[in-house]
Amino acid sequence: MASPLIRSARQSELDDLALLEIQAGELFHSVGMSEVADHVPDQQALSRSQQQGLIWVAEEDGKIAGYIVARVLDGNAHIEQVSVAPTHARRGIGRRLISHLETWGRRNDRPATTLTTFRDVPWNGPYYRTLGYRELSGAEIGRELAAAMQHEASLPGIDASRRCAMIKCNGDAS
């Protein structure tokens, strides 16, 4: 199978991206996190990100296989959301999307890429460690990243004690 095409998301695709995120989130039921699995994406936030050119999709055979949303927090590229359709899971699509966002960050002089995630969910913290990310200590977390984590902690099903912020410096070969 050919590598997916990574391209900017179109406004007309936002409903499909929201549905894809819901489908991908179903996996959280398997680890007892039903409130997280039942999360409904914020369509207005998706629209704002798309208008700013901060959403990319992975397209395979004319269909969206996954997507990623970027932000800039504390001067770093930040992975706001990454979702892969269950029918396309475990094919390296998430890895390709993350790599694309990291490259975007380097091209825009961002010193690192950050994200927030569940520390112990297999496709979260442990997965990002395999991509070269490391957990930030509390003292390393910038003001904007801390605010994002505080907001996430207010969402249904989010136990802040299970969350962490992670970073990968640009130029890391790992």
PDB file of C-alpha atoms in Angstrom:
ATOM      1  CA  MET A   1       0.000   0.000   0.000  1.00  0.00           C
ATOM      2  CA  ALA A   2       1.318   3.433  -0.936  1.00  0.00           C
ATOM      3  CA  SER A   3       2.059   6.013   1.731  1.00  0.00           C
ATOM      4  CA  PRO A   4      -0.832   8.333   2.445  1.00  0.00           C
ATOM      5  CA  LEU A   5      -0.876  11.813   0.989  1.00  0.00           C
ATOM      6  CA  ILE A   6      -0.543  14.417   3.757  1.00  0.00           C
ATOM      7  CA  ARG A   7      -2.301  17.654   2.834  1.00  0.00           C
ATOM      8  CA  SER A   8      -4.117  20.596   4.375  1.00  0.00           C
ATOM      9  CA  ALA A   9      -7.669  19.926   5.476  1.00  0.00           C
ATOM     10  CA  ARG A  10     -10.529  21.542   3.613  1.00  0.00           C
ATOM     11  CA  GLN A  11     -13.434  23.323   5.299  1.00  0.00           C
ATOM     12  CA  SER A  12     -15.825  20.893   3.580  1.00  0.00           C
ATOM     13  CA  GLU A  13     -14.132  17.975   5.397  1.00  0.00           C
ATOM     14  CA  LEU A  14     -14.607  19.155   8.977  1.00  0.00           C
ATOM     15  CA  ASP A  15     -17.757  17.100   9.617  1.00  0.00           C
ATOM     16  CA  ASP A  16     -15.899  14.011   8.389  1.00  0.00           C
ATOM     17  CA  LEU A  17     -12.959  14.811  10.678  1.00  0.00           C
ATOM     18  CA  ALA A  18     -15.257  15.130  13.689  1.00  0.00           C
ATOM     19  CA  LEU A  19     -16.842  11.769  12.874  1.00  0.00           C
ATOM     20  CA  LEU A  20     -13.410  10.190  12.426  1.00  0.00           C
ATOM     21  CA  GLU A  21     -12.345  11.512  15.850  1.00  0.00           C
ATOM     22  CA  ILE A  22     -15.454  10.008  17.451  1.00  0.00           C
ATOM     23  CA  GLN A  23     -14.768   6.639  15.783  1.00  0.00           C
ATOM     24  CA  ALA A  24     -11.103   6.681  16.813  1.00  0.00           C
ATOM     25  CA  GLY A  25     -12.077   7.643  20.361  1.00  0.00           C
ATOM     26  CA  GLU A  26     -14.186   4.509  20.758  1.00  0.00           C
ATOM     27  CA  LEU A  27     -10.964   2.697  21.660  1.00  0.00           C
ATOM     28  CA  PHE A  28     -11.057   4.435  25.059  1.00  0.00           C
ATOM     29  CA  HIS A  29     -13.989   2.170  26.007  1.00  0.00           C
ATOM     30  CA  SER A  30     -11.465  -0.717  26.010  1.00  0.00           C
ATOM     31  CA  VAL A  31      -9.548   0.878  28.898  1.00  0.00           C
ATOM     32  CA  GLY A  32     -12.591   1.893  30.956  1.00  0.00           C
ATOM     33  CA  MET A  33     -12.576   5.532  29.862  1.00  0.00           C
ATOM     34  CA  SER A  34     -16.101   5.802  28.492  1.00  0.00           C
ATOM     35  CA  GLU A  35     -16.462   9.527  29.175  1.00  0.00           C
ATOM     36  CA  VAL A  36     -13.373  10.166  27.076  1.00  0.00           C
ATOM     37  CA  ALA A  37     -14.692   7.828  24.379  1.00  0.00           C
ATOM     38  CA  ASP A  38     -17.979   9.721  24.305  1.00  0.00           C
ATOM     39  CA  HIS A  39     -16.285  13.113  23.783  1.00  0.00           C
ATOM     40  CA  VAL A  40     -17.819  15.171  20.971  1.00  0.00           C
ATOM     41  CA  PRO A  41     -15.317  17.279  19.002  1.00  0.00           C
ATOM     42  CA  ASP A  42     -15.688  21.063  19.095  1.00  0.00           C
ATOM     43  CA  GLN A  43     -16.716  21.961  15.537  1.00  0.00           C
ATOM     44  CA  GLN A  44     -15.988  25.663  16.045  1.00  0.00           C
ATOM     45  CA  ALA A  45     -12.450  24.900  17.226  1.00  0.00           C
ATOM     46  CA  LEU A  46     -11.922  22.632  14.213  1.00  0.00           C
ATOM     47  CA  SER A  47     -13.140  25.383  11.917  1.00  0.00           C
ATOM     48  CA  ARG A  48     -10.816  27.978  13.491  1.00  0.00           C
ATOM     49  CA  SER A  49      -7.836  25.631  13.215  1.00  0.00           C
ATOM     50  CA  GLN A  50      -8.641  24.823   9.592  1.00  0.00           C
ATOM     51  CA  GLN A  51      -8.949  28.519   8.724  1.00  0.00           C
ATOM     52  CA  GLN A  52      -5.505  29.081  10.271  1.00  0.00           C
ATOM     53  CA  GLY A  53      -4.027  26.255   8.168  1.00  0.00           C
ATOM     54  CA  LEU A  54      -3.318  24.105  11.229  1.00  0.00           C
ATOM     55  CA  ILE A  55      -5.061  20.854  10.263  1.00  0.00           C
ATOM     56  CA  TRP A  56      -3.567  18.237   7.967  1.00  0.00           C
ATOM     57  CA  VAL A  57      -5.170  15.028   6.769  1.00  0.00           C
ATOM     58  CA  ALA A  58      -3.722  11.721   5.661  1.00  0.00           C
ATOM     59  CA  GLU A  59      -5.546  10.640   2.516  1.00  0.00           C
ATOM     60  CA  GLU A  60      -5.463   7.097   1.156  1.00  0.00           C
ATOM     61  CA  ASP A  61      -7.324   6.103  -1.989  1.00  0.00           C
ATOM     62  CA  GLY A  62      -9.309   9.336  -1.887  1.00  0.00           C
ATOM     63  CA  LYS A  63     -10.474   8.785   1.710  1.00  0.00           C
ATOM     64  CA  ILE A  64      -9.338  10.504   4.890  1.00  0.00           C
ATOM     65  CA  ALA A  65      -7.465   7.980   7.012  1.00  0.00           C
ATOM     66  CA  GLY A  66      -6.499  10.368   9.809  1.00  0.00           C
ATOM     67  CA  TYR A  67      -5.815  13.938  10.760  1.00  0.00           C
ATOM     68  CA  ILE A  68      -3.735  16.114  13.050  1.00  0.00           C
ATOM     69  CA  VAL A  69      -4.316  19.572  14.508  1.00  0.00           C
ATOM     70  CA  ALA A  70      -1.473  21.909  15.501  1.00  0.00           C
ATOM     71  CA  ARG A  71      -1.227  24.886  17.809  1.00  0.00           C
ATOM     72  CA  VAL A  72       1.656  26.980  19.005  1.00  0.00           C
ATOM     73  CA  LEU A  73       2.071  26.928  22.785  1.00  0.00           C
ATOM     74  CA  ASP A  74       4.957  28.547  24.615  1.00  0.00           C
ATOM     75  CA  GLY A  75       6.674  29.045  21.258  1.00  0.00           C
ATOM     76  CA  ASN A  76       6.626  25.324  20.421  1.00  0.00           C
ATOM     77  CA  ALA A  77       4.654  23.392  17.843  1.00  0.00           C
ATOM     78  CA  HIS A  78       1.957  21.560  19.776  1.00  0.00           C
ATOM     79  CA  ILE A  79      -0.069  18.506  18.802  1.00  0.00           C
ATOM     80  CA  GLU A  80      -3.608  19.491  19.715  1.00  0.00           C
ATOM     81  CA  GLN A  81      -5.269  16.350  18.355  1.00  0.00           C
ATOM     82  CA  VAL A  82      -4.308  13.353  16.268  1.00  0.00           C
ATOM     83  CA  SER A  83      -6.863  10.763  15.195  1.00  0.00           C
ATOM     84  CA  VAL A  84      -6.647   7.789  12.853  1.00  0.00           C
ATOM     85  CA  ALA A  85      -9.701   5.984  11.510  1.00  0.00           C
ATOM     86  CA  PRO A  86     -10.005   2.516  13.084  1.00  0.00           C
ATOM     87  CA  THR A  87     -10.033   0.980   9.590  1.00  0.00           C
ATOM     88  CA  HIS A  88      -6.569   2.497   8.999  1.00  0.00           C
ATOM     89  CA  ALA A  89      -5.050   1.914  12.446  1.00  0.00           C
ATOM     90  CA  ARG A  90      -1.633   0.326  12.991  1.00  0.00           C
ATOM     91  CA  ARG A  91      -0.324   1.266   9.543  1.00  0.00           C
ATOM     92  CA  GLY A  92       1.952   4.133  10.565  1.00  0.00           C
ATOM     93  CA  ILE A  93      -0.512   6.879   9.602  1.00  0.00           C
ATOM     94  CA  GLY A  94      -0.417   8.540  13.023  1.00  0.00           C
ATOM     95  CA  ARG A  95       3.383   8.435  12.940  1.00  0.00           C
ATOM     96  CA  ARG A  96       3.375  10.084   9.488  1.00  0.00           C
ATOM     97  CA  LEU A  97       1.000  12.825  10.650  1.00  0.00           C
ATOM     98  CA  ILE A  98       3.114  13.506  13.738  1.00  0.00           C
ATOM     99  CA  SER A  99       6.266  13.629  11.627  1.00  0.00           C
ATOM    100  CA  HIS A 100       4.542  16.105   9.304  1.00  0.00           C
ATOM    101  CA  LEU A 101       3.657  18.369  12.234  1.00  0.00           C
ATOM    102  CA  GLU A 102       7.204  18.138  13.608  1.00  0.00           C
ATOM    103  CA  THR A 103       8.553  19.161  10.187  1.00  0.00           C
ATOM    104  CA  TRP A 104       6.077  22.050  10.102  1.00  0.00           C
ATOM    105  CA  GLY A 105       7.414  23.134  13.494  1.00  0.00           C
ATOM    106  CA  ARG A 106      11.041  23.023  12.313  1.00  0.00           C
ATOM    107  CA  ARG A 107      10.169  25.016   9.182  1.00  0.00           C
ATOM    108  CA  ASN A 108       8.510  27.620  11.395  1.00  0.00           C
ATOM    109  CA  ASP A 109      11.487  27.875  13.779  1.00  0.00           C
ATOM    110  CA  ARG A 110       9.755  26.124  16.658  1.00  0.00           C
ATOM    111  CA  PRO A 111      12.381  24.666  19.015  1.00  0.00           C
ATOM    112  CA  ALA A 112      10.297  21.615  19.945  1.00  0.00           C
ATOM    113  CA  THR A 113       6.993  19.800  19.582  1.00  0.00           C
ATOM    114  CA  THR A 114       4.820  19.260  22.636  1.00  0.00           C
ATOM    115  CA  LEU A 115       1.648  17.355  23.419  1.00  0.00           C
ATOM    116  CA  THR A 116      -0.520  16.346  26.334  1.00  0.00           C
ATOM    117  CA  THR A 117      -1.653  12.779  26.762  1.00  0.00           C
ATOM    118  CA  PHE A 118      -2.575   9.980  29.120  1.00  0.00           C
ATOM    119  CA  ARG A 119       0.610   8.760  30.747  1.00  0.00           C
ATOM    120  CA  ASP A 120      -0.376   5.069  30.880  1.00  0.00           C
ATOM    121  CA  VAL A 121      -2.782   4.419  27.977  1.00  0.00           C
ATOM    122  CA  PRO A 122      -0.790   2.227  25.524  1.00  0.00           C
ATOM    123  CA  TRP A 123      -1.499   4.296  22.403  1.00  0.00           C
ATOM    124  CA  ASN A 124      -0.781   7.521  24.297  1.00  0.00           C
ATOM    125  CA  GLY A 125       2.261   8.066  26.558  1.00  0.00           C
ATOM    126  CA  PRO A 126       4.026   4.761  25.820  1.00  0.00           C
ATOM    127  CA  TYR A 127       3.517   5.258  22.073  1.00  0.00           C
ATOM    128  CA  TYR A 128       4.862   8.818  22.082  1.00  0.00           C
ATOM    129  CA  ARG A 129       7.954   7.643  23.971  1.00  0.00           C
ATOM    130  CA  THR A 130       8.705   5.312  21.041  1.00  0.00           C
ATOM    131  CA  LEU A 131       8.650   8.417  18.813  1.00  0.00           C
ATOM    132  CA  GLY A 132      11.271  10.181  20.931  1.00  0.00           C
ATOM    133  CA  TYR A 133       9.051  12.222  23.250  1.00  0.00           C
ATOM    134  CA  ARG A 134       9.831  12.533  26.939  1.00  0.00           C
ATOM    135  CA  GLU A 135       7.627  13.579  29.816  1.00  0.00           C
ATOM    136  CA  LEU A 136       8.090  17.130  31.066  1.00  0.00           C
ATOM    137  CA  SER A 137       8.516  17.789  34.777  1.00  0.00           C
ATOM    138  CA  GLY A 138       6.150  20.291  36.343  1.00  0.00           C
ATOM    139  CA  ALA A 139       8.875  22.953  36.375  1.00  0.00           C
ATOM    140  CA  GLU A 140       9.422  22.521  32.614  1.00  0.00           C
ATOM    141  CA  ILE A 141       5.788  23.112  31.653  1.00  0.00           C
ATOM    142  CA  GLY A 142       5.262  26.593  30.227  1.00  0.00           C
ATOM    143  CA  ARG A 143       2.367  28.893  31.046  1.00  0.00           C
ATOM    144  CA  GLU A 144       0.360  28.189  27.873  1.00  0.00           C
ATOM    145  CA  LEU A 145       0.866  24.428  28.080  1.00  0.00           C
ATOM    146  CA  ALA A 146      -0.158  24.491  31.755  1.00  0.00           C
ATOM    147  CA  ALA A 147      -3.323  26.398  30.817  1.00  0.00           C
ATOM    148  CA  ALA A 148      -4.127  23.810  28.132  1.00  0.00           C
ATOM    149  CA  MET A 149      -3.688  21.015  30.677  1.00  0.00           C
ATOM    150  CA  GLN A 150      -5.908  22.842  33.164  1.00  0.00           C
ATOM    151  CA  HIS A 151      -8.621  23.181  30.512  1.00  0.00           C
ATOM    152  CA  GLU A 152      -8.324  19.476  29.598  1.00  0.00           C
ATOM    153  CA  ALA A 153      -8.689  18.546  33.284  1.00  0.00           C
ATOM    154  CA  SER A 154     -12.099  20.252  33.291  1.00  0.00           C
ATOM    155  CA  LEU A 155     -13.407  17.968  30.530  1.00  0.00           C
ATOM    156  CA  PRO A 156     -15.576  14.910  31.323  1.00  0.00           C
ATOM    157  CA  GLY A 157     -13.581  11.781  32.071  1.00  0.00           C
ATOM    158  CA  ILE A 158     -10.204  13.504  32.282  1.00  0.00           C
ATOM    159  CA  ASP A 159      -8.308  12.569  35.430  1.00  0.00           C
ATOM    160  CA  ALA A 160      -5.481  15.105  35.587  1.00  0.00           C
ATOM    161  CA  SER A 161      -3.362  12.711  37.672  1.00  0.00           C
ATOM    162  CA  ARG A 162      -3.180  10.344  34.671  1.00  0.00           C
ATOM    163  CA  ARG A 163      -2.156  13.103  32.238  1.00  0.00           C
ATOM    164  CA  CYS A 164       1.254  14.417  31.301  1.00  0.00           C
ATOM    165  CA  ALA A 165       2.899  16.860  28.942  1.00  0.00           C
ATOM    166  CA  MET A 166       5.586  15.541  26.627  1.00  0.00           C
ATOM    167  CA  ILE A 167       8.213  17.170  24.424  1.00  0.00           C
ATOM    168  CA  LYS A 168      10.496  16.304  21.548  1.00  0.00           C
ATOM    169  CA  CYS A 169      13.166  18.830  20.709  1.00  0.00           C
ATOM    170  CA  ASN A 170      13.654  19.606  17.056  1.00  0.00           C
ATOM    171  CA  GLY A 171      16.717  17.960  15.696  1.00  0.00           C
ATOM    172  CA  ASP A 172      16.208  14.830  17.807  1.00  0.00           C
ATOM    173  CA  ALA A 173      17.195  11.793  15.777  1.00  0.00           C
ATOM    174  CA  SER A 174      15.146   9.434  17.952  1.00  0.00           C
TER     175      SER A 174
END
